[in-house]
Coordinates of C-alpha atoms and ligand atoms in Angstrom, one line a residue:
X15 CA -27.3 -0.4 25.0
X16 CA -25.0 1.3 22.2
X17 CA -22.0 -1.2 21.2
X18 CA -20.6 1.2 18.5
X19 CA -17.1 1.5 20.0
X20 CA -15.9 4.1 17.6
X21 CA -16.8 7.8 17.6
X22 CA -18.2 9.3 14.7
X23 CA -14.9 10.9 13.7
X24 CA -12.8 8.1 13.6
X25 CA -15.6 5.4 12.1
X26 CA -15.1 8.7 9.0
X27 CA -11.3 8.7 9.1
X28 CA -10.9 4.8 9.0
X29 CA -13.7 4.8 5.9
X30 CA -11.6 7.3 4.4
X31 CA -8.9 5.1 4.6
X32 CA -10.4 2.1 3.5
X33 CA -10.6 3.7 0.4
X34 CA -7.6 5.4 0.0
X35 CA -6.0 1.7 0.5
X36 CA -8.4 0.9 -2.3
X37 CA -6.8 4.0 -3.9
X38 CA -3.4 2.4 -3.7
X39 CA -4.3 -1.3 -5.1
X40 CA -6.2 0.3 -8.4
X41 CA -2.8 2.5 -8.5
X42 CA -0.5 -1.1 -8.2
X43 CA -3.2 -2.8 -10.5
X44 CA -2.6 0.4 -13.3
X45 CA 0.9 0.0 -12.8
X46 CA 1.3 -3.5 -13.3
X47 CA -1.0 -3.8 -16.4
X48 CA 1.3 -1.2 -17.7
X49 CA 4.6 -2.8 -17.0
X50 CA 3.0 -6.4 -18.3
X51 CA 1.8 -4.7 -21.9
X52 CA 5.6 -3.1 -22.1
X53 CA 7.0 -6.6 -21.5
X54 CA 8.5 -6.3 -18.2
X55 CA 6.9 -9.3 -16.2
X56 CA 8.8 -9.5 -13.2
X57 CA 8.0 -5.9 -12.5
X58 CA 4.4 -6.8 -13.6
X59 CA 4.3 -9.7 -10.7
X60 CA 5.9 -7.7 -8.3
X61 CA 3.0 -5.1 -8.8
X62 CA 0.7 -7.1 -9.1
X63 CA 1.7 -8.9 -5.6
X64 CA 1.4 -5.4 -3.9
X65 CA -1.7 -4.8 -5.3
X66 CA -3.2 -8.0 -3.8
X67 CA -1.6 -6.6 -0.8
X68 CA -3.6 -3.5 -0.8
X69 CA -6.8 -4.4 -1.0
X70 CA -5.9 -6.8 1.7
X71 CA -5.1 -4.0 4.2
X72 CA -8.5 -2.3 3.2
X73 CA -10.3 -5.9 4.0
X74 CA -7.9 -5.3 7.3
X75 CA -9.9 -2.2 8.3
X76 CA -13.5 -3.1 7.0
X77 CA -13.1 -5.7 9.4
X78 CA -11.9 -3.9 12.0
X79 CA -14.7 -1.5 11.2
X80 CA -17.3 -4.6 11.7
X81 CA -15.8 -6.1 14.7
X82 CA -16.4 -2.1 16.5
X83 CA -19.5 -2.4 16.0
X84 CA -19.4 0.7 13.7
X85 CA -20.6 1.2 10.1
X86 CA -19.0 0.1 7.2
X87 CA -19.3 3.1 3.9
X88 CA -17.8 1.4 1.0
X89 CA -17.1 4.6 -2.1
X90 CA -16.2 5.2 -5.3
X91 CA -12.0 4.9 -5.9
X92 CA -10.5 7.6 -7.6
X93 CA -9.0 7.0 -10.8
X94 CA -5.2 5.6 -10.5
X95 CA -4.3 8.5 -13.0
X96 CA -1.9 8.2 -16.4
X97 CA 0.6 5.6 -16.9
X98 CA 4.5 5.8 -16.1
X99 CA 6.2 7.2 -18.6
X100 CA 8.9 4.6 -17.7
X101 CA 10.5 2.3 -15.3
X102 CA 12.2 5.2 -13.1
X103 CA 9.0 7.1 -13.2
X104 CA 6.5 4.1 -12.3
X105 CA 8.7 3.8 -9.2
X106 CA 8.8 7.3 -8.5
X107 CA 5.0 7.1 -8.4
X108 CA 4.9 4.0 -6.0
X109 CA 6.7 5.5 -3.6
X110 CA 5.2 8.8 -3.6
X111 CA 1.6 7.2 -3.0
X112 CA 3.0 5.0 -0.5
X113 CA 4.5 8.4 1.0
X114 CA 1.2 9.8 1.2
X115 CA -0.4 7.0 2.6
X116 CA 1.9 6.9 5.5
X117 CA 0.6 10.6 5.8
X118 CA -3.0 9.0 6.2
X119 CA -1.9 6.4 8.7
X120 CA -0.2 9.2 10.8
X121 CA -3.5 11.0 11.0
X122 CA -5.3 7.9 12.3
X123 CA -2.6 7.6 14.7
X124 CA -2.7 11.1 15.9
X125 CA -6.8 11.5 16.1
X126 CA -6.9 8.0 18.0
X127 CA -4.5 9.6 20.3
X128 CA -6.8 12.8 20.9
X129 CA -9.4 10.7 21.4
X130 CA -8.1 8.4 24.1
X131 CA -9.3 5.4 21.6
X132 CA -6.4 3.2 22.6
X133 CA -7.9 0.0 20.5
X134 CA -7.6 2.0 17.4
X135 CA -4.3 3.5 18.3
X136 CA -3.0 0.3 18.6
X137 CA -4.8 -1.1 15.4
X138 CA -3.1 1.2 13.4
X139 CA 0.6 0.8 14.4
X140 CA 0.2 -2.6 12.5
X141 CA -0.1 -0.1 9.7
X142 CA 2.7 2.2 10.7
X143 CA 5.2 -1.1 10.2
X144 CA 3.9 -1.5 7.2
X145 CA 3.9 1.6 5.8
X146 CA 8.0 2.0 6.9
X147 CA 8.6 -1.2 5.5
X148 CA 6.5 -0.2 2.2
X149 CA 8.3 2.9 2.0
X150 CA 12.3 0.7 2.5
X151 CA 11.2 -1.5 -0.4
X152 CA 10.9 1.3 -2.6
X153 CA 13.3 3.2 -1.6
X154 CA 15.7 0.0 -2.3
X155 CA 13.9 -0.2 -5.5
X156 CA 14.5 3.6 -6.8
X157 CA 17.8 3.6 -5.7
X158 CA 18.8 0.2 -7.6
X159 CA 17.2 1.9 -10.9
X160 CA 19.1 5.1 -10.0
X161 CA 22.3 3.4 -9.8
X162 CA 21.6 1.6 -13.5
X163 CA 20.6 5.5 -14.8
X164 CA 17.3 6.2 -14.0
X165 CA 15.1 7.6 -16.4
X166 CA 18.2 7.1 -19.1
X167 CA 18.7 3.5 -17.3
X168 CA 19.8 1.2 -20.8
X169 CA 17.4 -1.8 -21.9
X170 CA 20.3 -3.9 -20.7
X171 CA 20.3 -2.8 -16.8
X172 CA 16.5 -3.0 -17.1
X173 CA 16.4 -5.8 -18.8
X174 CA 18.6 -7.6 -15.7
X175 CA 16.5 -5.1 -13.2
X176 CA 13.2 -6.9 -14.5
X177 CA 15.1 -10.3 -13.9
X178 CA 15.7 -9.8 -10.4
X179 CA 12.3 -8.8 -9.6
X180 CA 10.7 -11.6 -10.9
X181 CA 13.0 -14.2 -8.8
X182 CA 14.0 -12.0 -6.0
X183 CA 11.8 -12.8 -3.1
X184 CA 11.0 -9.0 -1.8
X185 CA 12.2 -7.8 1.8
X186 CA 8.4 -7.2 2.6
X187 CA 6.1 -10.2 3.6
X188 CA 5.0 -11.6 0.2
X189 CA 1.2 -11.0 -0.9
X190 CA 0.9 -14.5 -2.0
X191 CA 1.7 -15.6 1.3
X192 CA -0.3 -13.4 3.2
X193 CA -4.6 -13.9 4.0
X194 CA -7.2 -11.5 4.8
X195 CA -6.8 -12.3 8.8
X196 CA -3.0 -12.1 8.1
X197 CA -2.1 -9.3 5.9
Ligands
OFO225 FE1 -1.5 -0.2 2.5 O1 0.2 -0.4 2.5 FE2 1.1 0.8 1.4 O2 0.0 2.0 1.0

């Protein structure tokens, strides 16, 4: 008897997202080594805490993947692309590629839907708290660089922007804290 519970089109769609959470950690891994070699280590740690949380979202769905009874295709990531030219802009990047991974989850969401594939449907809403709570954070973040001047922001208001992220706890569930079964 078959035991692959997922159709061919959504076993594609949840591969394809495996990797675009991949994606998102090498972009939070670029990012952070970036923000480390300019000398901001908070913002480094804070990066580097979302990228841990990435991949742990794509070990989410591998397993998920497994536990179907479906096949697992593990790809190539696409590059992460150029540094930030700065603080403002490295934010402005996170939160446009978490924007457009909430795109991504949508689609899962919808085609799980179509199908009538109601244990993926309700896999995925994990991911659609996730991604709104993803997408506060930054927004919280972009605004509080805003407020200190954006992309003319002084060292001084980074300097003290830096601070705060490196002692701050962050409104999302930390990465440290978080394990493979409980991303
Ligand atoms: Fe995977 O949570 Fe954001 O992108």
């Amino acid at each position: 008897m078959k035991t692959n519970r997922l159709s061919a089109a959504i076993t594609k769609a949840l591969n394809a997202q495996m990797t675009n959470e991949a994606h998102n950690a090498q972009i939070y891994l670029s990012y952070a080594s970036w923000a480390s070699a300019e000398g901001y280590d908070g913002i480094a740690n804070f990066l580097f805490r979302h990228e841990n949380e990435e991949r742990n979202h794509m070990m989410k769905i591998l397993e998920y993947i497994l536990k179907r009874g479906a096949k697992v295709e593990v790809t190539a990531i696409p590059h992460p692309g150029p540094d930030p030219t700065g603080v403002y802009d490295c934010f402005e990047k996170v939160f446009k590629s978490e924007v457009e991974n909430t795109a991504n989850i949508y689609r899962l969401v919808e085609m799980s839907m179509a199908e009538k594939d109601w244990a993926t449907w309700n896999f995925m809403q994990w991911f659609v708290k996730e991604q709104t709570e993803e997408e506060t954070l930054a927004i919280d973040l972009l605004d509080r660089i805003k407020i200190a001047g954006g992309a003319k922001a002084t060292d001084s208001a980074l300097y003290a922007f830096n601070r705060d992220l490196e002692t701050k706890p962050d409104d999302a569930v930390l990465a440290q804290d978080v394990t493979v079964d409980k991303p």
